[in-house]
GROMACS .gro file of C-alpha atoms in nm:
model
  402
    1UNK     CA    1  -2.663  -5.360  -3.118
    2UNK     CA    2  -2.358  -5.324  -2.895
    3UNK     CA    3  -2.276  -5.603  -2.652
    4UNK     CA    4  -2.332  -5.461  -2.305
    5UNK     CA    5  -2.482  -5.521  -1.979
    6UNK     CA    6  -2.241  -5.387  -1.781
    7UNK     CA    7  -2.429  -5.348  -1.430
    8UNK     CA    8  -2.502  -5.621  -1.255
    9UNK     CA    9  -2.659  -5.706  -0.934
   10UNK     CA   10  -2.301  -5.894  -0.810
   11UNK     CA   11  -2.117  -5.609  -0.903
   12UNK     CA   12  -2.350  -5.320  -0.626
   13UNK     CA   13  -2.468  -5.584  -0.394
   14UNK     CA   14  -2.639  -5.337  -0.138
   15UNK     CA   15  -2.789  -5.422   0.192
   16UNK     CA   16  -3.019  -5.633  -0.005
   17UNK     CA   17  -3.030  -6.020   0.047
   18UNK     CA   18  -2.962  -6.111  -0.256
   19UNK     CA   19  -2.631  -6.209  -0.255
   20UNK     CA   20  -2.388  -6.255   0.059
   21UNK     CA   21  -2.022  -6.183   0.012
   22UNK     CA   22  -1.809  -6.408  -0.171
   23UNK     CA   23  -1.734  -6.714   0.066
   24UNK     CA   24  -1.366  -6.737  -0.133
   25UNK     CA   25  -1.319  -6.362  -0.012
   26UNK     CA   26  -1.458  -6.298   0.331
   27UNK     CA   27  -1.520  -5.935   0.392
   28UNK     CA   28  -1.243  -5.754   0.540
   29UNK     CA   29  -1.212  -5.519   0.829
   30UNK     CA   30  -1.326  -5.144   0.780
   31UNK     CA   31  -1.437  -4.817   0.933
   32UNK     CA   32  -1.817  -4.820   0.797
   33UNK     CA   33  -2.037  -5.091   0.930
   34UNK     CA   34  -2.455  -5.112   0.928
   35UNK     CA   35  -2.437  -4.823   1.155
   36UNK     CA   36  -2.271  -4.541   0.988
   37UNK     CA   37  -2.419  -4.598   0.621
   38UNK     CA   38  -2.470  -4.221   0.579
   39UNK     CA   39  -2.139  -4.098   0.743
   40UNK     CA   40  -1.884  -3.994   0.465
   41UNK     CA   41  -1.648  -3.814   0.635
   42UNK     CA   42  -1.390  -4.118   0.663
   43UNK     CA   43  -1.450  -4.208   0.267
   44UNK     CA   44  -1.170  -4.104   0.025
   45UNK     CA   45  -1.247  -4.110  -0.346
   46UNK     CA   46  -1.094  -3.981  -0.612
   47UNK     CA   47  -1.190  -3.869  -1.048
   48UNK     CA   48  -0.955  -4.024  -1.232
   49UNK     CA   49  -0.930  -4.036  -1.601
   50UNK     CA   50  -0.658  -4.137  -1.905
   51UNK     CA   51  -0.523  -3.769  -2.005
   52UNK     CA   52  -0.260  -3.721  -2.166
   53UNK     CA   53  -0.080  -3.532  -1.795
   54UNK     CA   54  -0.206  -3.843  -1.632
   55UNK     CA   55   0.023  -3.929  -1.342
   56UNK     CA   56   0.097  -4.224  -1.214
   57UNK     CA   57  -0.127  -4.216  -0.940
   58UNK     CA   58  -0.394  -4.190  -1.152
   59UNK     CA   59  -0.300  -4.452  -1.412
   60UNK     CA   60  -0.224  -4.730  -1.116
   61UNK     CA   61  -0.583  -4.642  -1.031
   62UNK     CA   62  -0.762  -4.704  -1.347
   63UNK     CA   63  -0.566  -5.010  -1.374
   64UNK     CA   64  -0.714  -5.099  -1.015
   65UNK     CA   65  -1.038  -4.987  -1.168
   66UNK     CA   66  -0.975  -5.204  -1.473
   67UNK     CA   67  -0.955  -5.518  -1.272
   68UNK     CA   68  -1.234  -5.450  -1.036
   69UNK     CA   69  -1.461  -5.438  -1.303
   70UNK     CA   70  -1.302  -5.723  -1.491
   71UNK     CA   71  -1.361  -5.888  -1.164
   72UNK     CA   72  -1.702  -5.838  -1.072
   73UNK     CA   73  -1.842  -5.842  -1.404
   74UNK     CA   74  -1.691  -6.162  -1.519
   75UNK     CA   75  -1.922  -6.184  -1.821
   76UNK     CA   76  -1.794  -5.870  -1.995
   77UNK     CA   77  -1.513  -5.907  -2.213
   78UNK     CA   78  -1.178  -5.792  -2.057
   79UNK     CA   79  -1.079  -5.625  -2.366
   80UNK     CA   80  -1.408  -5.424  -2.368
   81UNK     CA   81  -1.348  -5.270  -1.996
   82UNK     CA   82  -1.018  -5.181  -2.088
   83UNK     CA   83  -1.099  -4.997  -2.379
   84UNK     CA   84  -1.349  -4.778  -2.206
   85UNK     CA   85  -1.194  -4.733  -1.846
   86UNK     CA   86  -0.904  -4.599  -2.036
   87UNK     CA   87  -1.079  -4.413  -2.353
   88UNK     CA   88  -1.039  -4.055  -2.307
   89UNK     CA   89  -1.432  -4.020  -2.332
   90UNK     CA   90  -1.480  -4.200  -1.991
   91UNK     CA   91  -1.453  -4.061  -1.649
   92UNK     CA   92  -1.448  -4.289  -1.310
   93UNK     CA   93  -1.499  -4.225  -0.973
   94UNK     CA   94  -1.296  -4.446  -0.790
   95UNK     CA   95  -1.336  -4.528  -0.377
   96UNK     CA   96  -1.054  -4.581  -0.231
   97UNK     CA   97  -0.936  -4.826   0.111
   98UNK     CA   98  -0.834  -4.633   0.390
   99UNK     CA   99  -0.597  -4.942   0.445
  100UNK     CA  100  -0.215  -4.862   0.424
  101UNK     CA  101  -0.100  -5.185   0.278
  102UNK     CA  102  -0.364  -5.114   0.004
  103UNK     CA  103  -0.198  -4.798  -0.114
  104UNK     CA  104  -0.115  -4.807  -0.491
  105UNK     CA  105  -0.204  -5.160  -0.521
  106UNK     CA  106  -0.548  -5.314  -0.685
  107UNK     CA  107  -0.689  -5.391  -0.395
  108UNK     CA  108  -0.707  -5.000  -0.332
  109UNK     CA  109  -0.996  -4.916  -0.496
  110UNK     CA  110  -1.307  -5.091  -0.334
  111UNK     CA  111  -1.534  -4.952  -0.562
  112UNK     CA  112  -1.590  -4.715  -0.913
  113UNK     CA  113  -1.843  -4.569  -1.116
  114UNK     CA  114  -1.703  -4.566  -1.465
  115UNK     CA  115  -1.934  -4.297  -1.670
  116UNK     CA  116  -1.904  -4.049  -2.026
  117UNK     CA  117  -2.044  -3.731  -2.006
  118UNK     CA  118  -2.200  -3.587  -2.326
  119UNK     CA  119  -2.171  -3.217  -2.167
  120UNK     CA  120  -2.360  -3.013  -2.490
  121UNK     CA  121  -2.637  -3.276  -2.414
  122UNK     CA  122  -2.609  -3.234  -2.037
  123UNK     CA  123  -2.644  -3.602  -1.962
  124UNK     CA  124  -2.372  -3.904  -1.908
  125UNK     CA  125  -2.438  -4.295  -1.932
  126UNK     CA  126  -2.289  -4.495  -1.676
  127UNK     CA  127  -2.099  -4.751  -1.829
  128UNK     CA  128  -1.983  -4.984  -1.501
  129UNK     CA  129  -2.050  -4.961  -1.180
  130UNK     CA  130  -1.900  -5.216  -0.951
  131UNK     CA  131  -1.815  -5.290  -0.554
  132UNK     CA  132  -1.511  -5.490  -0.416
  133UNK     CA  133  -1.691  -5.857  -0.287
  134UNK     CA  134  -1.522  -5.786   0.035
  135UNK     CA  135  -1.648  -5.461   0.094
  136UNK     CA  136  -2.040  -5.511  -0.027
  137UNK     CA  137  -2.365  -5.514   0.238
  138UNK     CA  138  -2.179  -5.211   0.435
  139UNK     CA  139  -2.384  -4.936   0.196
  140UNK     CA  140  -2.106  -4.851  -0.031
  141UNK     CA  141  -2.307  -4.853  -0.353
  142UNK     CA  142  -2.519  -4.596  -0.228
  143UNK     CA  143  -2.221  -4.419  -0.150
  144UNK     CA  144  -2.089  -4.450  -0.469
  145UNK     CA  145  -2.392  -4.323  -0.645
  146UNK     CA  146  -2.409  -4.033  -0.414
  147UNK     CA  147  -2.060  -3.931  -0.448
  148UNK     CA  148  -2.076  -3.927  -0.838
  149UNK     CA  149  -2.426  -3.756  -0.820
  150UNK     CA  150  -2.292  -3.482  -0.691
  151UNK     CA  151  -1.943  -3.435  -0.928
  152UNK     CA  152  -2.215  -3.451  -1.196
  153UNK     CA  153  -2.346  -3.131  -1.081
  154UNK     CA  154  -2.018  -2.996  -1.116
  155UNK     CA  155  -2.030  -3.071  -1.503
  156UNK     CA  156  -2.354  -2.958  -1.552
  157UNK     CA  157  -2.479  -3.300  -1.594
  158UNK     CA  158  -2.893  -3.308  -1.536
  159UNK     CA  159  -2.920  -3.700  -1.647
  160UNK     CA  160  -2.734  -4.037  -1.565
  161UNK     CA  161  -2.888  -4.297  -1.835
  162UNK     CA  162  -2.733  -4.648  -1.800
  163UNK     CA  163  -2.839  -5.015  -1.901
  164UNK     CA  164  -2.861  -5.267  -1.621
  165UNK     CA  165  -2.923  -5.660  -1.628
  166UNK     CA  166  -3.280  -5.747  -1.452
  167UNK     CA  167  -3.083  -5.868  -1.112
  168UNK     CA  168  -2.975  -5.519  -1.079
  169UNK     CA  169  -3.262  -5.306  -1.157
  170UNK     CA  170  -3.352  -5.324  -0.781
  171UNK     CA  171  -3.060  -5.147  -0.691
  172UNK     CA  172  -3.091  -4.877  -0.930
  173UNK     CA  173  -3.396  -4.799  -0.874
  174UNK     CA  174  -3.296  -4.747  -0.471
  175UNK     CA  175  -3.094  -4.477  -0.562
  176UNK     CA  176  -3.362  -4.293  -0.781
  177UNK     CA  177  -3.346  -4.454  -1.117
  178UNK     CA  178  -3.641  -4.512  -1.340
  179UNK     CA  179  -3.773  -4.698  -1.641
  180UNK     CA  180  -3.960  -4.442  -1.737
  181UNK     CA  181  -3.726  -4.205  -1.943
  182UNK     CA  182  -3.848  -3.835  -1.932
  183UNK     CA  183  -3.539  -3.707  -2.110
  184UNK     CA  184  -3.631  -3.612  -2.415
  185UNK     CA  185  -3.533  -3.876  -2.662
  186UNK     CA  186  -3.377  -3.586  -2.932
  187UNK     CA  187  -3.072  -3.532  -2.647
  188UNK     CA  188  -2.955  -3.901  -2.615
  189UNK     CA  189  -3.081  -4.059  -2.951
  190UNK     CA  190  -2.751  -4.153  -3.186
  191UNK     CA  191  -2.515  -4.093  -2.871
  192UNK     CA  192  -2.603  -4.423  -2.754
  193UNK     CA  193  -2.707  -4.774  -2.889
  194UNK     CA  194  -2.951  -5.044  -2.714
  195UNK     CA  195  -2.765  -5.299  -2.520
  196UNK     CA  196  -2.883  -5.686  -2.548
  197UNK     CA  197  -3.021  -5.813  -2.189
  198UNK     CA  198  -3.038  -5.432  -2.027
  199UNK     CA  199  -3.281  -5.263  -1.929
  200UNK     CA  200  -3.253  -4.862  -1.999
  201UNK     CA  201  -3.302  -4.670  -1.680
  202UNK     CA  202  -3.296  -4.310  -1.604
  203UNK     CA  203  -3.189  -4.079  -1.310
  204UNK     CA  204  -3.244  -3.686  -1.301
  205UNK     CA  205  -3.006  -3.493  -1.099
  206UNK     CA  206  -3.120  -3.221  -0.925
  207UNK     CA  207  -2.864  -2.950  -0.951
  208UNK     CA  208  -2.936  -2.766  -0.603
  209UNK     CA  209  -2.919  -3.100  -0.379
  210UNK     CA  210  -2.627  -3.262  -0.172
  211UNK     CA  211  -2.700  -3.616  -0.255
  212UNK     CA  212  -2.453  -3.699   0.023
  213UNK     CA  213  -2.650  -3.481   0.263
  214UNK     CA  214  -2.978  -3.637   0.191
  215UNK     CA  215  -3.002  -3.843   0.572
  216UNK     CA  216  -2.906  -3.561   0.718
  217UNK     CA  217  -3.148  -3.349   0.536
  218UNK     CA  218  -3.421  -3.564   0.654
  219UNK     CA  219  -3.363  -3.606   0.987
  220UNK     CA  220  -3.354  -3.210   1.026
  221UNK     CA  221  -3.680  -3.190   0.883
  222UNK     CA  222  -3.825  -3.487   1.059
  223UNK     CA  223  -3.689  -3.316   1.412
  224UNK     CA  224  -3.820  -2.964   1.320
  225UNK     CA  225  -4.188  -3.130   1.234
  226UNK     CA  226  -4.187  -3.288   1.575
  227UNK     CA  227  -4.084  -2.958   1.752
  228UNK     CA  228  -4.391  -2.822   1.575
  229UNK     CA  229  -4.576  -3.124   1.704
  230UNK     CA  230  -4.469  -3.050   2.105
  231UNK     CA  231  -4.588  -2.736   2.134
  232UNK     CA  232  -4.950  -2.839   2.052
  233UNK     CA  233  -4.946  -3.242   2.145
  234UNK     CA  234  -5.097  -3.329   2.477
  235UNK     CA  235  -4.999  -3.723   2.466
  236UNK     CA  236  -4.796  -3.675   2.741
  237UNK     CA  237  -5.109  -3.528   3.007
  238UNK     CA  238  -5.396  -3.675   3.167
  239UNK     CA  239  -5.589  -3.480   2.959
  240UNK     CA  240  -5.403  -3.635   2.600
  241UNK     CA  241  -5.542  -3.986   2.690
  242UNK     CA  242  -5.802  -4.172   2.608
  243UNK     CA  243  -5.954  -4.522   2.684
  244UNK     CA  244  -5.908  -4.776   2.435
  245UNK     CA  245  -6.209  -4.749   2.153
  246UNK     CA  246  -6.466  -5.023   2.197
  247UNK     CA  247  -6.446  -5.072   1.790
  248UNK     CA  248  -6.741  -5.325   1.720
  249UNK     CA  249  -6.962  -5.063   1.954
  250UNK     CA  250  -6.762  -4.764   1.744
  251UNK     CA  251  -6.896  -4.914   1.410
  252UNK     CA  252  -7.245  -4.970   1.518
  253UNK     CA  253  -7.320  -4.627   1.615
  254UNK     CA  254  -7.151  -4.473   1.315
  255UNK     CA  255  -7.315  -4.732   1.029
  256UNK     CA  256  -7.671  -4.516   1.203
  257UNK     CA  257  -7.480  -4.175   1.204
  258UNK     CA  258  -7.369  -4.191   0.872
  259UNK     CA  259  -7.675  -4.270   0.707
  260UNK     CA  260  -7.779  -4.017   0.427
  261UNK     CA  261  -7.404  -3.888   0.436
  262UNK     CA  262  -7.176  -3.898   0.094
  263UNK     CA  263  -6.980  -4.197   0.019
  264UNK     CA  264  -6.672  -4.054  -0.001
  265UNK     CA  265  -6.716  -3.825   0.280
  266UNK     CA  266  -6.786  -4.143   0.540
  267UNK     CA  267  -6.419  -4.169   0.640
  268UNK     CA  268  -6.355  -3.818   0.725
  269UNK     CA  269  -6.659  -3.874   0.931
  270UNK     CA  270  -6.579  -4.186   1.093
  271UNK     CA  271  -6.192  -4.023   1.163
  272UNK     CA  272  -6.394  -3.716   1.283
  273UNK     CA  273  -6.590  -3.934   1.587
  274UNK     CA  274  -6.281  -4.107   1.687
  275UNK     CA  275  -6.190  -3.931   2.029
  276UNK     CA  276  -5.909  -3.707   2.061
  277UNK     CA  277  -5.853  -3.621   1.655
  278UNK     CA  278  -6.052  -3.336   1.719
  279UNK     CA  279  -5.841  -3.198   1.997
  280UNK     CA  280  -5.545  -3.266   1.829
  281UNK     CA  281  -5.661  -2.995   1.565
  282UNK     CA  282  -5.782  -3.229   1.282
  283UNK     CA  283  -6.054  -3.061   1.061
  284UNK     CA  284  -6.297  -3.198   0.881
  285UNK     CA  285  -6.155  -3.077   0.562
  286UNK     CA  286  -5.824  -3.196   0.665
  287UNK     CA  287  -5.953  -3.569   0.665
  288UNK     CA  288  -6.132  -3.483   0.327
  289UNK     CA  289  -5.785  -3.389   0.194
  290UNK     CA  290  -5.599  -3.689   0.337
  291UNK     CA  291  -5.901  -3.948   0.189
  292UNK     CA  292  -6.004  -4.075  -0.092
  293UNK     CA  293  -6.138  -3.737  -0.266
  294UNK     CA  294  -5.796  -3.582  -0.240
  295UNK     CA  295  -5.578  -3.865  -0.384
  296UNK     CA  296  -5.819  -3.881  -0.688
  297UNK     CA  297  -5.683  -3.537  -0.754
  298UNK     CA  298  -5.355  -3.579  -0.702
  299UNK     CA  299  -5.390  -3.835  -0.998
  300UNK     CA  300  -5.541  -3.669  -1.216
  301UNK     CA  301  -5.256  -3.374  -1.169
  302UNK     CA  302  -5.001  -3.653  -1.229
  303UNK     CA  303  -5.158  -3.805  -1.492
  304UNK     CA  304  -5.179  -3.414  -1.668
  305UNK     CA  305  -4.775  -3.391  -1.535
  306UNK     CA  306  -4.707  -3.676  -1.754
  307UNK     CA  307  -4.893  -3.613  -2.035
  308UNK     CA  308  -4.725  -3.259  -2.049
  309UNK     CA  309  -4.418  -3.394  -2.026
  310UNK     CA  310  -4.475  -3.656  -2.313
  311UNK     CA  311  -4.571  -3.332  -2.506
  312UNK     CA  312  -4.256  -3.148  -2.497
  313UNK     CA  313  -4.055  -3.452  -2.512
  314UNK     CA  314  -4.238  -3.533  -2.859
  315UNK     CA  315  -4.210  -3.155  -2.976
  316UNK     CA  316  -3.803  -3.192  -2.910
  317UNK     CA  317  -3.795  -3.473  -3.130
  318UNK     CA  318  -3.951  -3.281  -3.409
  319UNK     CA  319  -3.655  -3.125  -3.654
  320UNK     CA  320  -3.780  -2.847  -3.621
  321UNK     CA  321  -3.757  -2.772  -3.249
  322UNK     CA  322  -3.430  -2.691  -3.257
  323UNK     CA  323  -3.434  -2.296  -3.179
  324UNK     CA  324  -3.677  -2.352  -2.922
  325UNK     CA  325  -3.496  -2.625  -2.722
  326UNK     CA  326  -3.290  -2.384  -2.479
  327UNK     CA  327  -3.330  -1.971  -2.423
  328UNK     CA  328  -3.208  -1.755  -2.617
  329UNK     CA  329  -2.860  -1.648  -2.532
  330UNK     CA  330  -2.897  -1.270  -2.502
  331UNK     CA  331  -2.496  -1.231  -2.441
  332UNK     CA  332  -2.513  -1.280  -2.806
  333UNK     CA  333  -2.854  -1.137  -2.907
  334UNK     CA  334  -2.783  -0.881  -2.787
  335UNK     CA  335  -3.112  -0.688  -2.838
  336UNK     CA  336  -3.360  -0.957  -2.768
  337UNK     CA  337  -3.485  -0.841  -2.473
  338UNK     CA  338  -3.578  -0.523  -2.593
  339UNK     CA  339  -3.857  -0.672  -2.871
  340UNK     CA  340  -3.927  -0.965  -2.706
  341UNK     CA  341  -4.090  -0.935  -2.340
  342UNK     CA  342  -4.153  -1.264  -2.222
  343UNK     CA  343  -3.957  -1.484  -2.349
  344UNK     CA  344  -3.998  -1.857  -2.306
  345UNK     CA  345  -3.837  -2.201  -2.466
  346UNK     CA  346  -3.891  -2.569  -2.421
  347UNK     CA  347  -3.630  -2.590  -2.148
  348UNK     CA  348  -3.827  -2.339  -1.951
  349UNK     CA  349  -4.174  -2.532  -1.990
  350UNK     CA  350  -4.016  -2.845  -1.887
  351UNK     CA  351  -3.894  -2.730  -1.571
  352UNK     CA  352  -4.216  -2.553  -1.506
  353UNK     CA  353  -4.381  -2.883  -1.553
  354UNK     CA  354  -4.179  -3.060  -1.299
  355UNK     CA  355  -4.189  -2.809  -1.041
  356UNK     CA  356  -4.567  -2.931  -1.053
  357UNK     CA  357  -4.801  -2.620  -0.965
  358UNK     CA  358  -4.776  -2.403  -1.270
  359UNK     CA  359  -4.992  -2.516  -1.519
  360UNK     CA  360  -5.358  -2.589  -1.417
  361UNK     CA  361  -5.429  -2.698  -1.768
  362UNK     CA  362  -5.354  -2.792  -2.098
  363UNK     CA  363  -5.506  -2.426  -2.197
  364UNK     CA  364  -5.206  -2.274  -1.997
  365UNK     CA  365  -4.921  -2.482  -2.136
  366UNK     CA  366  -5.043  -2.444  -2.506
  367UNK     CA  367  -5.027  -2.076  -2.461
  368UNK     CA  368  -4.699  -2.059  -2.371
  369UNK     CA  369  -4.566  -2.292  -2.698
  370UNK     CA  370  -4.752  -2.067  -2.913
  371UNK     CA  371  -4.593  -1.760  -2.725
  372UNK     CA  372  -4.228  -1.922  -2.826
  373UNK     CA  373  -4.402  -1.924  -3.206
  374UNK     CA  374  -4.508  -1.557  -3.172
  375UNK     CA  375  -4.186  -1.461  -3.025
  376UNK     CA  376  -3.985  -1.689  -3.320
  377UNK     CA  377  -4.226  -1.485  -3.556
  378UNK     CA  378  -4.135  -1.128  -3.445
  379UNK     CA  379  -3.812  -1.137  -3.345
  380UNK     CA  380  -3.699  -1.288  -3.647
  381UNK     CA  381  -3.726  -1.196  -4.063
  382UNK     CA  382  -3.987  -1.384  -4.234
  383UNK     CA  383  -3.734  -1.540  -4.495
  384UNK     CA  384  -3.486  -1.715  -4.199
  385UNK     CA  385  -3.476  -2.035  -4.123
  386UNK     CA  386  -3.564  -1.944  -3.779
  387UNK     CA  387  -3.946  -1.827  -3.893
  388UNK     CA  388  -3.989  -2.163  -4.068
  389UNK     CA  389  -3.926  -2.375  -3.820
  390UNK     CA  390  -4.194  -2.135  -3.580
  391UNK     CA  391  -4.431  -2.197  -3.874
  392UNK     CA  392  -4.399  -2.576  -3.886
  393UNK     CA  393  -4.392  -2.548  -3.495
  394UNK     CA  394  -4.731  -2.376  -3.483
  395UNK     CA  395  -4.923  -2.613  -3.741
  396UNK     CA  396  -4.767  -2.891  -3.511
  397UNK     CA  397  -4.885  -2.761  -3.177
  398UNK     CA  398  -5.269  -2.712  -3.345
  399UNK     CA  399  -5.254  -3.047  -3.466
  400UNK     CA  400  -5.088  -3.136  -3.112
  401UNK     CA  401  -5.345  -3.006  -2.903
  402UNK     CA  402  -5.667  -2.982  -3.139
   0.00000   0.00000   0.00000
């Protein structure tokens, strides 16, 4: 095993209490405070990474880099952050102080995400990730995260993987990381090596959202569902208002009402008598759908989600998988379209999966493996590799799902 735990909880203090800034290094004075958290229009960052056309510029800045880290994660060896802030592999995204006197200095950078990209696997680990003391509890983690979320779009990037100490697992997960790994083991096994004292954590990165945008996005739709709400809400007449509900007299009546009536239909009953849901608009099968009946199906469709998933993630592992991992690429097939019709691949399927409505059933997502074997199986000559692996593919999936 490698020796790494390279995120800590010191090193992204967020607006947690957890940890106060450094008494030794009171914080300094900046632009962002607890009020503008989600404004990035005054932060400057910068990707910098050891080419061999670096400029100085960008070499002063992974030094700066360099000793952040060293700084703020005081039980990794020096020698170690060196070697990977400045291996060609890695890429950082360094923030930088708006603060004159800071200019080409250390004490420029105020925070950096130090990360290698493994682009044919479309996924990068995150190898540091650190904030200045001085500059921590004013939300520039998050704004470091959100920043290098979306350059990783840029490269094509649909993963960050990264190993992070227990203290810091809090923070990660805040900006959308997971224990639960869902990529498929096949595209990150070899690449990297378990890290004593981490934790392996997971973040998928949605390649049509602004991650910086994601307030703003919010409060949009918030304000357009309470337009929606106006032109129908009467809270604000006469009419909209009702005396306060007389609870223990509430209860007795409906404990008599509800006799004989379905156990889990008693709350959208007792919602139903409540005055003024009603005229609000509220159905009866609108309460049904918000109770008790309609969250027991929303497990059970998560619970299928997941055990989909775990299927194609165990098919990818399989050595055999390998043609059916991503489409075919018809700029060099060229006449694959024309004798195959509806073509499909495990890439496809997984997405289909996620996007949560398309398969009803297990029935539905078997069909379409076995229409990637059928596909394998005509498209291709019977004494190819290719047709093998669809053969050992299709005795897999009928073991798989029988």
């Amino acid at each position: 095993k490698r020796r790494r735990s390279s995120i800590t909880a010191e090193a992204v203090e967020e607006s947690s209490e957890h940890k106060r800034p450094s008494s030794s290094s009171p914080p300094s004075s900046s632009k962002s405070s607890t009020n503008d958290k989600h404004d990035y229009s005054n932060i400057e960052y910068a990707i910098v990474q050891n080419t061999p056309d670096s400029t100085p510029t960008n070499l002063v800045r992974l030094i700066g880099l360099k000793s952040l880290f060293a700084k703020q994660l005081p039980k990794m060896p020096k020698e170690y952050i060196a070697r990977l802030v400045f291996d060609r592999r890695h890429k950082s995204l360094a923030l930088l102080s708006d603060d004159p006197s800071c200019k080409g200095g250390d004490e420029e950078i105020i925070g950096g995400i130090c990360y290698r990209a493994y682009p044919e696997m479309r996924f990068a680990e995150i190898a540091f990730c650190a904030v200045s003391a001085s500059q921590q509890v004013k939300g520039y983690g998050t704004k470091l995260m959100n920043l290098v979320k979306r350059h990783a779009v840029t490269e094509g990037i649909e993963y960050f993987i990264t190993y992070a100490d227990n203290y810091a697992i809090g923070y990660f997960k805040k900006q959308g990381f997971s224990k639960t790994i869902s990529m498929p083991k096949g595209r990150f096994h070899g690449l990297i090596k378990d890290y004593d004292g981490g934790t392996i954590m997971e973040c998928y990165i949605h390649p049509s959202i602004d991650y910086t945008r994601i307030p703003e996005m919010l409060r949009i739709q918030r304000e357009f569902l309470l337009d929606r709400i106006r032109l129908t809400a009467k809270s604000h007449t006469e009419e909209g208002k009702y005396p306060p509900l007389d609870y223990k007299k509430f209860r007795e009546e409906m404990d008599v009402k509800l006799e004989g009536v379905k156990k889990g239909e008693e709350a959208a009953h007792r919602a139903m008598a409540i005055p003024g849901v009603k005229e609000a608009g509220w159905t009866f099968n609108d309460l049904m759908a918000s109770t008790g009946g309609q969250k027991d199906v929303d497990r059970q469709k998560n619970h299928m989600k997941s055990e989909m998933l775990t299927i194609i993630r165990k098919t990818e592992e399989q050595a055999f998988s390998w043609p059916f991992r991503e489409p075919v690429d018809t700029s060099e097939v060229k006449d694959y379209l024309e004798i195959i019709k509806d073509p499909i691949d495990l890439s496809t399927i997984e997405r289909r999966i996620r996007k949560g409505d398309w398969y009803k059933n297990m029935q539905m997502l078997q069909v379409d493996m076995l229409r990637m074997v059928k596909n394998c199986k005509m498209y291709n000559d019977s004494t190819s590799p290719y047709y093998d692996c669809a053969v050992a593919l299709e005795k897999y999936l009928v073991a798989l799902f029988t």
